[in-house]
C-alpha cells in the first residue's frame, strides 16, 4: 500500500539482502564439500626463515637423531639430537605438525607439549615456539653449539585399527636448513607388527630411504637422507592390541554441508522453534474466527433500509452505527487507503461541506475541478478526521482545484496533511473501541519484531555455521522472523464491538448491492442515492450508483431544480447535463483525485530520498 513507510521497505530489502549474501558467502567458503584445513597443510610445508639448500662449501653438515618412545597411555615422548659438523647457524627451526587430514569429514589434531632444548652439558638452550597454520614452529638458538637436544611430547598420535593400534606421526614437518640424514627410532611396550613411511616433497608418495624393525624386531627404525627444508617424513607403525591407549583427537572439518548438517538433534530443535509461528497462526485463526462468527450472527442487522424517521420532517439517511465512508473502509481492510480518502471527499460534498465544480475543458487541456468550501448541515458536524481533510484540501483558502493539489509546488503541504488525516482515522478506530491498538501501529510493531528476529536469525545462523554444526537450527529462527514479518499484516484484530460494527457494515454492503436499495420514493431518490454514492466507492460499486443517481436526477428533478440546488454538491460547465454526464464525471473526478493524492506522495518520497542521498 502507498502509505507503507519507506524505511520499512528498506529494512525488508536489507534483510533479504543479508540472507542472500550469507548464503552466497557460505557457498563460496564451503564450496561443494568444504576445504579441509589439514589438506592445505598436506599440500604445502611451513615456510621457515633461513631455509636455503646446503651446498658443498656453504654451512655445516647437519644430522638429526630422533628417539620416540610410546608409553601405555598413548603419549609419544620425543628426544631429538641435532648435530652440526661445522659452524652452526644462529638459529635452527623445526616444524611439528599439529593438524592433519584424517578423513573426508574430520581433521586430526596433535597436542605438542613440554617443548624444551638443552646443550650437551645440560644447559638450557633458548627456544621460541609459534603456531603457524597447521604446524608449531620451534626455533632454537644454536649459535656456537655443535649439538642440541630437543625434547617434547605428542598426544593424539595413536589410532585403533582392526586387530591392534597404529601410530601415525609426521616425524619431520619441515627444517630451516638442509639436513644430511634423519634417523627415527620408535620404541613401544610391545614389538611392532608392520611399518611404513613416506618422505620427500608434500603429496609425494615416495618411500623413505630405509626402514626396518631392528635386529630382534623389537623396535622401528626409519632413515631419510638429504632432506631439503620443505621435505617431510611421515611414519606409520602398527602394534598389537593393548600396546597403548588409542585416543585420536578428531575435529569435524568445517564445510557448508557439515555446518548445516541435519541430525536428530538439529531436526528436533528446528521443529520446536517452528512451533512458534504455528502457535501464532492458531491464535490468529481464533481471532479471525471471532470476526467470522460475528459476521454470520449480526450482518442481518445492517441489511436494512438506512432510513431514520423524524417526526414532522422528511426521513433522513442514517448509516448503520452512524459509520462514515472513510471509517468503513478502514474498518473493513484495517488500512487507510486512497479509496477511503476519496470516498470521504465525496461524502463531504454530498453532506454540503464542499461543492465540486467541473470546470470547462478547453482545447488541448485536461479536465479540472474546483472544490469550493461550504458551511455544511448543522446536524451533521465534521468528524476530527474530516476536519483535517478539509484543512488538507483548502488550507486557509475557500477554493482549490485538483490540478493545484497535484502540484508539489502549489500545494507543498498537501501530502503531510493527508498523512495527518490517515493517522486520525487510525486513532478513530481506537477511540470508537473497534480496535484495542491502532492497526497501523500494530502492523508496524510486528513488522519491526519480525525484521529483528530475521536479522538475529541470520546472525545466529552465521555464528553457528562458523563454530558449530547446528546452523540448520538457526534457519528456523530466520523462518520464524520471516513468518512474523509476513504475518504482521494480519495482526490487527478487531474488538468485540469492532467485529459487531464490521458485521453490520457487511450487511449494509449487501443491502446497497441489492435491488432493494433502489426502491426509494421518487422525491427522495436523489438525496438518498447521493448519500449512497460515497459508500459505493468503498464497496467498489460506484459506477452503478453514479448511473442510478444520474437517472434519478434526470427523472425526478425539474430543469429549474437542476440549475438551482437540486444537485447542490456537483455542478458542471455550460452544456453539461446531469442525466447524461454525471456518471462519467463522478468516475473521472474520483480517478483524478486518486492520481493527485498518489502523485504528490510519490514526489514527496522521491524528494526525501534525494535529500537523504
PDB file of N, CA, C and O in Angstrom, residues 29 56 85 102 124 192 196 202 209 214 218 250 254 336 366 402 527 549 586 588 597:
ATOM      1  N   UNK A  29      32.579 -20.128   0.589  1.00  0.00           N
ATOM      2  CA  UNK A  29      33.556 -20.641   1.547  1.00  0.00           C
ATOM      3  C   UNK A  29      33.555 -22.156   1.549  1.00  0.00           C
ATOM      4  O   UNK A  29      34.584 -22.817   1.526  1.00  0.00           O
ATOM      5  N   UNK A  56      78.162 -27.608  -1.157  1.00  0.00           N
ATOM      6  CA  UNK A  56      79.402 -28.214  -0.646  1.00  0.00           C
ATOM      7  C   UNK A  56      80.218 -27.249   0.177  1.00  0.00           C
ATOM      8  O   UNK A  56      80.900 -27.643   1.128  1.00  0.00           O
ATOM      9  N   UNK A  85      78.109 -30.360  12.061  1.00  0.00           N
ATOM     10  CA  UNK A  85      79.512 -30.589  11.723  1.00  0.00           C
ATOM     11  C   UNK A  85      79.980 -29.357  10.965  1.00  0.00           C
ATOM     12  O   UNK A  85      79.824 -29.267   9.757  1.00  0.00           O
ATOM     13  N   UNK A 102      42.333 -36.313   8.426  1.00  0.00           N
ATOM     14  CA  UNK A 102      42.035 -37.655   8.922  1.00  0.00           C
ATOM     15  C   UNK A 102      41.169 -38.428   7.916  1.00  0.00           C
ATOM     16  O   UNK A 102      41.511 -39.534   7.513  1.00  0.00           O
ATOM     17  N   UNK A 124      70.416 -24.938  29.461  1.00  0.00           N
ATOM     18  CA  UNK A 124      69.192 -24.621  28.717  1.00  0.00           C
ATOM     19  C   UNK A 124      69.502 -23.845  27.444  1.00  0.00           C
ATOM     20  O   UNK A 124      70.279 -22.889  27.446  1.00  0.00           O
ATOM     21  N   UNK A 192      56.664 -54.077  17.222  1.00  0.00           N
ATOM     22  CA  UNK A 192      55.818 -53.692  16.091  1.00  0.00           C
ATOM     23  C   UNK A 192      55.439 -54.894  15.233  1.00  0.00           C
ATOM     24  O   UNK A 192      56.132 -55.900  15.217  1.00  0.00           O
ATOM     25  N   UNK A 196      55.586 -48.476   7.863  1.00  0.00           N
ATOM     26  CA  UNK A 196      55.750 -47.860   6.548  1.00  0.00           C
ATOM     27  C   UNK A 196      56.119 -46.406   6.747  1.00  0.00           C
ATOM     28  O   UNK A 196      55.998 -45.867   7.856  1.00  0.00           O
ATOM     29  N   UNK A 202      55.814 -32.375  -0.302  1.00  0.00           N
ATOM     30  CA  UNK A 202      54.412 -32.594   0.043  1.00  0.00           C
ATOM     31  C   UNK A 202      53.679 -33.330  -1.071  1.00  0.00           C
ATOM     32  O   UNK A 202      53.922 -33.103  -2.259  1.00  0.00           O
ATOM     33  N   UNK A 209      64.134 -43.424   2.729  1.00  0.00           N
ATOM     34  CA  UNK A 209      65.376 -44.065   2.301  1.00  0.00           C
ATOM     35  C   UNK A 209      65.460 -45.503   2.811  1.00  0.00           C
ATOM     36  O   UNK A 209      65.833 -46.420   2.063  1.00  0.00           O
ATOM     37  N   UNK A 214      64.816 -53.506  13.342  1.00  0.00           N
ATOM     38  CA  UNK A 214      65.955 -53.809  14.211  1.00  0.00           C
ATOM     39  C   UNK A 214      66.351 -55.278  14.137  1.00  0.00           C
ATOM     40  O   UNK A 214      65.676 -56.103  13.528  1.00  0.00           O
ATOM     41  N   UNK A 218      62.234 -55.613  17.655  1.00  0.00           N
ATOM     42  CA  UNK A 218      61.619 -55.049  18.856  1.00  0.00           C
ATOM     43  C   UNK A 218      61.376 -53.553  18.763  1.00  0.00           C
ATOM     44  O   UNK A 218      60.780 -52.968  19.652  1.00  0.00           O
ATOM     45  N   UNK A 250      39.913 -35.887  17.227  1.00  0.00           N
ATOM     46  CA  UNK A 250      39.306 -35.582  15.932  1.00  0.00           C
ATOM     47  C   UNK A 250      38.405 -34.362  16.044  1.00  0.00           C
ATOM     48  O   UNK A 250      37.687 -34.194  17.021  1.00  0.00           O
ATOM     49  N   UNK A 254      35.129 -27.925   8.954  1.00  0.00           N
ATOM     50  CA  UNK A 254      34.040 -27.027   8.535  1.00  0.00           C
ATOM     51  C   UNK A 254      33.783 -27.164   7.051  1.00  0.00           C
ATOM     52  O   UNK A 254      34.691 -27.202   6.229  1.00  0.00           O
ATOM     53  N   UNK A 336      -5.909   2.492   5.942  1.00  0.00           N
ATOM     54  CA  UNK A 336      -6.415   3.729   5.353  1.00  0.00           C
ATOM     55  C   UNK A 336      -5.811   3.825   3.961  1.00  0.00           C
ATOM     56  O   UNK A 336      -4.626   4.116   3.808  1.00  0.00           O
ATOM     57  N   UNK A 366      -6.511  19.321 -20.071  1.00  0.00           N
ATOM     58  CA  UNK A 366      -7.145  18.263 -19.284  1.00  0.00           C
ATOM     59  C   UNK A 366      -8.328  18.852 -18.519  1.00  0.00           C
ATOM     60  O   UNK A 366      -8.349  20.030 -18.173  1.00  0.00           O
ATOM     61  N   UNK A 402      -8.114  20.626  -8.406  1.00  0.00           N
ATOM     62  CA  UNK A 402      -7.375  19.364  -8.293  1.00  0.00           C
ATOM     63  C   UNK A 402      -5.980  19.497  -8.885  1.00  0.00           C
ATOM     64  O   UNK A 402      -5.032  18.869  -8.402  1.00  0.00           O
ATOM     65  N   UNK A 527     -31.615  12.459  -3.100  1.00  0.00           N
ATOM     66  CA  UNK A 527     -30.973  12.664  -1.795  1.00  0.00           C
ATOM     67  C   UNK A 527     -30.334  11.376  -1.307  1.00  0.00           C
ATOM     68  O   UNK A 527     -29.161  11.345  -0.927  1.00  0.00           O
ATOM     69  N   UNK A 549     -27.941   7.447  -9.884  1.00  0.00           N
ATOM     70  CA  UNK A 549     -28.149   8.828  -9.456  1.00  0.00           C
ATOM     71  C   UNK A 549     -28.399   9.730 -10.652  1.00  0.00           C
ATOM     72  O   UNK A 549     -29.297  10.611 -10.613  1.00  0.00           O
ATOM     73  N   UNK A 586     -18.412  11.860 -12.293  1.00  0.00           N
ATOM     74  CA  UNK A 586     -18.053  11.426 -10.952  1.00  0.00           C
ATOM     75  C   UNK A 586     -16.907  10.413 -11.010  1.00  0.00           C
ATOM     76  O   UNK A 586     -15.943  10.489 -10.221  1.00  0.00           O
ATOM     77  N   UNK A 588     -14.644  10.029 -13.343  1.00  0.00           N
ATOM     78  CA  UNK A 588     -13.405  10.692 -13.755  1.00  0.00           C
ATOM     79  C   UNK A 588     -12.851  11.548 -12.623  1.00  0.00           C
ATOM     80  O   UNK A 588     -11.627  11.622 -12.411  1.00  0.00           O
ATOM     81  N   UNK A 597      -3.550  12.558  -5.177  1.00  0.00           N
ATOM     82  CA  UNK A 597      -3.010  12.132  -3.881  1.00  0.00           C
ATOM     83  C   UNK A 597      -1.788  11.242  -4.069  1.00  0.00           C
ATOM     84  O   UNK A 597      -0.761  11.402  -3.409  1.00  0.00           O
TER      85      UNK A 597
END
